[in-house]
PDB file of C-alpha atoms in Angstrom:
ATOM      1  CA  UNK A   1      19.588 162.437  40.127  1.00 42.00           C
ATOM      2  CA  UNK A   2      18.586 165.108  37.774  1.00 44.00           C
ATOM      3  CA  UNK A   3      14.437 164.400  37.907  1.00 45.00           C
ATOM      4  CA  UNK A   4      12.262 166.711  40.253  1.00 44.00           C
ATOM      5  CA  UNK A   5       9.001 167.617  39.915  1.00 41.00           C
ATOM      6  CA  UNK A   6       7.727 169.836  37.666  1.00 44.00           C
ATOM      7  CA  UNK A   7       6.549 172.924  40.127  1.00 43.00           C
ATOM      8  CA  UNK A   8      10.544 172.508  40.818  1.00 40.00           C
ATOM      9  CA  UNK A   9      11.285 172.891  38.301  1.00 43.00           C
ATOM     10  CA  UNK A  10       9.165 175.927  37.098  1.00 44.00           C
ATOM     11  CA  UNK A  11      10.510 177.257  40.608  1.00 43.00           C
ATOM     12  CA  UNK A  12      13.961 176.909  39.931  1.00 43.00           C
ATOM     13  CA  UNK A  13      13.494 178.101  36.506  1.00 45.00           C
ATOM     14  CA  UNK A  14      11.903 181.067  37.490  1.00 47.00           C
ATOM     15  CA  UNK A  15      14.170 182.094  40.924  1.00 47.00           C
ATOM     16  CA  UNK A  16      16.835 182.516  37.992  1.00 44.00           C
ATOM     17  CA  UNK A  17      17.271 186.866  39.996  1.00 43.00           C
ATOM     18  CA  UNK A  18      17.786 186.361  42.679  1.00 46.00           C
ATOM     19  CA  UNK A  19      16.978 189.001  45.253  1.00 50.00           C
ATOM     20  CA  UNK A  20      13.650 189.832  46.773  1.00 53.00           C
ATOM     21  CA  UNK A  21      10.439 189.690  45.161  1.00 49.00           C
ATOM     22  CA  UNK A  22       7.414 191.729  45.105  1.00 55.00           C
ATOM     23  CA  UNK A  23       5.668 189.936  42.506  1.00 55.00           C
ATOM     24  CA  UNK A  24       2.834 186.737  42.308  1.00 63.00           C
ATOM     25  CA  UNK A  25       4.032 183.899  40.322  1.00 69.00           C
ATOM     26  CA  UNK A  26       2.252 183.119  37.250  1.00 79.00           C
ATOM     27  CA  UNK A  27       2.665 180.119  34.932  1.00 84.00           C
ATOM     28  CA  UNK A  28       4.197 179.780  31.574  1.00 83.00           C
ATOM     29  CA  UNK A  29       2.954 175.954  30.874  1.00 88.00           C
ATOM     30  CA  UNK A  30       1.462 173.154  32.984  1.00 90.00           C
ATOM     31  CA  UNK A  31       0.643 169.477  32.185  1.00 90.00           C
ATOM     32  CA  UNK A  32      -1.192 166.971  33.152  1.00 92.00           C
ATOM     33  CA  UNK A  33      -0.481 163.382  32.843  1.00 94.00           C
ATOM     34  CA  UNK A  34       2.785 161.083  33.167  1.00 95.00           C
ATOM     35  CA  UNK A  35       5.396 163.772  32.673  1.00 96.00           C
ATOM     36  CA  UNK A  36       8.264 164.171  34.240  1.00 95.00           C
ATOM     37  CA  UNK A  37      11.125 166.994  34.825  1.00 96.00           C
ATOM     38  CA  UNK A  38      15.183 167.777  33.907  1.00 97.00           C
ATOM     39  CA  UNK A  39      17.083 170.464  35.456  1.00 96.00           C
ATOM     40  CA  UNK A  40      20.935 171.701  35.694  1.00 96.00           C
ATOM     41  CA  UNK A  41      22.303 174.550  35.205  1.00 93.00           C
ATOM     42  CA  UNK A  42      25.945 176.441  34.342  1.00 90.00           C
ATOM     43  CA  UNK A  43      27.123 179.701  35.563  1.00 85.00           C
ATOM     44  CA  UNK A  44      31.067 180.434  34.289  1.00 78.00           C
ATOM     45  CA  UNK A  45      33.291 183.129  34.135  1.00 79.00           C
ATOM     46  CA  UNK A  46      34.604 181.677  30.861  1.00 83.00           C
ATOM     47  CA  UNK A  47      31.696 182.031  29.291  1.00 87.00           C
ATOM     48  CA  UNK A  48      31.116 177.923  28.215  1.00 90.00           C
ATOM     49  CA  UNK A  49      30.505 175.170  29.925  1.00 92.00           C
ATOM     50  CA  UNK A  50      27.847 172.344  29.821  1.00 95.00           C
ATOM     51  CA  UNK A  51      24.005 171.956  30.807  1.00 96.00           C
ATOM     52  CA  UNK A  52      22.626 167.959  31.240  1.00 97.00           C
ATOM     53  CA  UNK A  53      19.720 166.588  31.439  1.00 97.00           C
ATOM     54  CA  UNK A  54      18.844 163.186  32.514  1.00 97.00           C
ATOM     55  CA  UNK A  55      16.226 161.102  30.168  1.00 97.00           C
ATOM     56  CA  UNK A  56      14.622 157.874  30.631  1.00 96.00           C
ATOM     57  CA  UNK A  57      14.612 155.227  27.830  1.00 96.00           C
ATOM     58  CA  UNK A  58      11.535 155.255  25.609  1.00 95.00           C
ATOM     59  CA  UNK A  59      10.592 159.015  26.706  1.00 97.00           C
ATOM     60  CA  UNK A  60       8.887 161.709  24.701  1.00 97.00           C
ATOM     61  CA  UNK A  61      10.638 165.381  24.495  1.00 97.00           C
ATOM     62  CA  UNK A  62       7.745 167.477  24.880  1.00 97.00           C
ATOM     63  CA  UNK A  63      10.144 170.653  25.938  1.00 97.00           C
ATOM     64  CA  UNK A  64      12.448 172.196  26.854  1.00 98.00           C
ATOM     65  CA  UNK A  65      13.385 175.514  28.125  1.00 97.00           C
ATOM     66  CA  UNK A  66      16.337 177.825  28.100  1.00 96.00           C
ATOM     67  CA  UNK A  67      16.631 180.269  30.787  1.00 93.00           C
ATOM     68  CA  UNK A  68      19.519 182.849  31.464  1.00 91.00           C
ATOM     69  CA  UNK A  69      19.760 185.358  33.826  1.00 88.00           C
ATOM     70  CA  UNK A  70      21.125 188.911  32.966  1.00 87.00           C
ATOM     71  CA  UNK A  71      22.707 192.073  34.755  1.00 87.00           C
ATOM     72  CA  UNK A  72      23.775 195.347  33.846  1.00 89.00           C
ATOM     73  CA  UNK A  73      22.859 195.140  30.719  1.00 86.00           C
ATOM     74  CA  UNK A  74      18.743 195.188  29.054  1.00 85.00           C
ATOM     75  CA  UNK A  75      20.622 193.212  26.152  1.00 85.00           C
ATOM     76  CA  UNK A  76      19.426 189.920  25.031  1.00 87.00           C
ATOM     77  CA  UNK A  77      21.837 186.649  25.385  1.00 87.00           C
ATOM     78  CA  UNK A  78      23.448 185.610  22.794  1.00 88.00           C
ATOM     79  CA  UNK A  79      23.961 181.868  24.276  1.00 90.00           C
ATOM     80  CA  UNK A  80      24.059 178.779  22.435  1.00 93.00           C
ATOM     81  CA  UNK A  81      23.070 174.829  23.269  1.00 96.00           C
ATOM     82  CA  UNK A  82      24.665 172.591  20.847  1.00 96.00           C
ATOM     83  CA  UNK A  83      25.938 175.506  18.625  1.00 95.00           C
ATOM     84  CA  UNK A  84      21.812 176.511  17.925  1.00 97.00           C
ATOM     85  CA  UNK A  85      21.441 179.717  18.632  1.00 95.00           C
ATOM     86  CA  UNK A  86      18.810 180.521  21.487  1.00 94.00           C
ATOM     87  CA  UNK A  87      16.046 182.449  20.346  1.00 95.00           C
ATOM     88  CA  UNK A  88      14.394 184.308  23.367  1.00 93.00           C
ATOM     89  CA  UNK A  89      11.394 185.646  23.691  1.00 90.00           C
ATOM     90  CA  UNK A  90      11.026 189.117  25.275  1.00 90.00           C
ATOM     91  CA  UNK A  91      13.620 190.140  28.267  1.00 88.00           C
ATOM     92  CA  UNK A  92      11.550 190.084  32.084  1.00 88.00           C
ATOM     93  CA  UNK A  93      13.173 192.478  34.825  1.00 80.00           C
ATOM     94  CA  UNK A  94      12.929 192.539  38.187  1.00 81.00           C
ATOM     95  CA  UNK A  95      11.493 196.751  39.582  1.00 77.00           C
ATOM     96  CA  UNK A  96      12.673 195.556  42.560  1.00 78.00           C
ATOM     97  CA  UNK A  97      16.777 194.737  42.506  1.00 79.00           C
ATOM     98  CA  UNK A  98      19.712 196.600  41.215  1.00 83.00           C
ATOM     99  CA  UNK A  99      21.600 196.182  38.774  1.00 86.00           C
ATOM    100  CA  UNK A 100      19.195 195.360  35.731  1.00 85.00           C
ATOM    101  CA  UNK A 101      18.807 191.841  36.460  1.00 87.00           C
ATOM    102  CA  UNK A 102      16.648 190.602  33.948  1.00 86.00           C
ATOM    103  CA  UNK A 103      15.736 186.686  32.711  1.00 91.00           C
ATOM    104  CA  UNK A 104      14.767 185.515  29.447  1.00 91.00           C
ATOM    105  CA  UNK A 105      13.476 182.267  28.296  1.00 94.00           C
ATOM    106  CA  UNK A 106      13.846 180.227  24.649  1.00 96.00           C
ATOM    107  CA  UNK A 107      12.131 177.562  23.592  1.00 97.00           C
ATOM    108  CA  UNK A 108      15.152 174.823  22.679  1.00 98.00           C
ATOM    109  CA  UNK A 109      12.863 171.783  21.933  1.00 98.00           C
ATOM    110  CA  UNK A 110      14.414 171.338  18.786  1.00 97.00           C
ATOM    111  CA  UNK A 111      18.428 171.195  20.001  1.00 97.00           C
ATOM    112  CA  UNK A 112      16.898 168.922  22.885  1.00 98.00           C
ATOM    113  CA  UNK A 113      14.972 166.232  20.952  1.00 97.00           C
ATOM    114  CA  UNK A 114      17.405 166.038  18.260  1.00 97.00           C
ATOM    115  CA  UNK A 115      20.354 164.722  20.989  1.00 96.00           C
ATOM    116  CA  UNK A 116      18.068 161.702  22.420  1.00 97.00           C
ATOM    117  CA  UNK A 117      18.229 159.279  21.072  1.00 95.00           C
ATOM    118  CA  UNK A 118      16.165 156.910  22.752  1.00 94.00           C
ATOM    119  CA  UNK A 119      18.574 155.332  24.788  1.00 95.00           C
ATOM    120  CA  UNK A 120      17.821 156.996  28.053  1.00 95.00           C
ATOM    121  CA  UNK A 121      20.498 158.092  30.678  1.00 96.00           C
ATOM    122  CA  UNK A 122      22.820 161.970  30.964  1.00 97.00           C
ATOM    123  CA  UNK A 123      22.464 164.121  27.537  1.00 97.00           C
ATOM    124  CA  UNK A 124      25.290 166.498  28.041  1.00 97.00           C
ATOM    125  CA  UNK A 125      24.138 169.542  25.725  1.00 97.00           C
ATOM    126  CA  UNK A 126      27.507 171.907  25.154  1.00 96.00           C
ATOM    127  CA  UNK A 127      26.450 175.871  26.365  1.00 94.00           C
ATOM    128  CA  UNK A 128      28.005 179.161  25.274  1.00 91.00           C
ATOM    129  CA  UNK A 129      27.245 182.790  26.308  1.00 88.00           C
ATOM    130  CA  UNK A 130      28.678 183.952  23.265  1.00 83.00           C
ATOM    131  CA  UNK A 131      29.215 187.722  22.895  1.00 77.00           C
ATOM    132  CA  UNK A 132      27.222 188.254  25.937  1.00 70.00           C
ATOM    133  CA  UNK A 133      29.302 186.811  27.979  1.00 67.00           C
ATOM    134  CA  UNK A 134      30.127 189.365  30.636  1.00 74.00           C
ATOM    135  CA  UNK A 135      26.303 190.614  31.607  1.00 81.00           C
ATOM    136  CA  UNK A 136      25.033 186.831  30.496  1.00 82.00           C
ATOM    137  CA  UNK A 137      24.959 185.763  34.058  1.00 82.00           C
ATOM    138  CA  UNK A 138      24.253 181.999  34.148  1.00 87.00           C
ATOM    139  CA  UNK A 139      21.446 179.193  32.763  1.00 92.00           C
ATOM    140  CA  UNK A 140      19.005 176.986  33.596  1.00 95.00           C
ATOM    141  CA  UNK A 141      17.580 173.920  30.787  1.00 97.00           C
ATOM    142  CA  UNK A 142      14.551 172.519  31.976  1.00 96.00           C
ATOM    143  CA  UNK A 143      13.306 169.402  29.693  1.00 98.00           C
ATOM    144  CA  UNK A 144       9.652 168.567  30.338  1.00 97.00           C
ATOM    145  CA  UNK A 145       9.007 163.918  29.247  1.00 97.00           C
ATOM    146  CA  UNK A 146       6.122 162.169  29.403  1.00 97.00           C
ATOM    147  CA  UNK A 147       6.866 158.801  29.838  1.00 95.00           C
ATOM    148  CA  UNK A 148       3.403 156.354  30.274  1.00 93.00           C
ATOM    149  CA  UNK A 149       5.335 154.686  33.192  1.00 92.00           C
ATOM    150  CA  UNK A 150       5.272 158.160  35.741  1.00 93.00           C
ATOM    151  CA  UNK A 151       2.566 157.905  37.796  1.00 92.00           C
ATOM    152  CA  UNK A 152       0.151 161.002  36.667  1.00 92.00           C
ATOM    153  CA  UNK A 153       0.739 163.872  37.454  1.00 86.00           C
ATOM    154  CA  UNK A 154      -0.307 167.801  37.234  1.00 77.00           C
TER     155      UNK A 154
END
């Protein structure tokens, strides 16, 4: 089952860049209410794969983010999800690690919401690292959804 608590997904997404960290974690987003989360990842030497999200029937997609790690490059990744270009925010470097390790985040809510039909289940998304396949070191998809039957959480 891919459903995890939101703090676990946030830790997973932040943990894309390996090595020791000497910085405090800062929240990017928080949700209070009847929320659930699905997370999955893809890393390959071929640059393509499938990333999945498990979303229950009747849920409302609130947010979806594609977190991507890079190495040996300062270029922005060129990944796509279901053929839609991931538009990444600023590079977040890791100053204490070797190899120019960095991470990026793209809001892919519209792509995930368009694929979700409300019926529930596992939804597969075609993932392609594009022209930056060499320095791209994998991605994680984190989907936050709301469903009234879930317990209230923070």
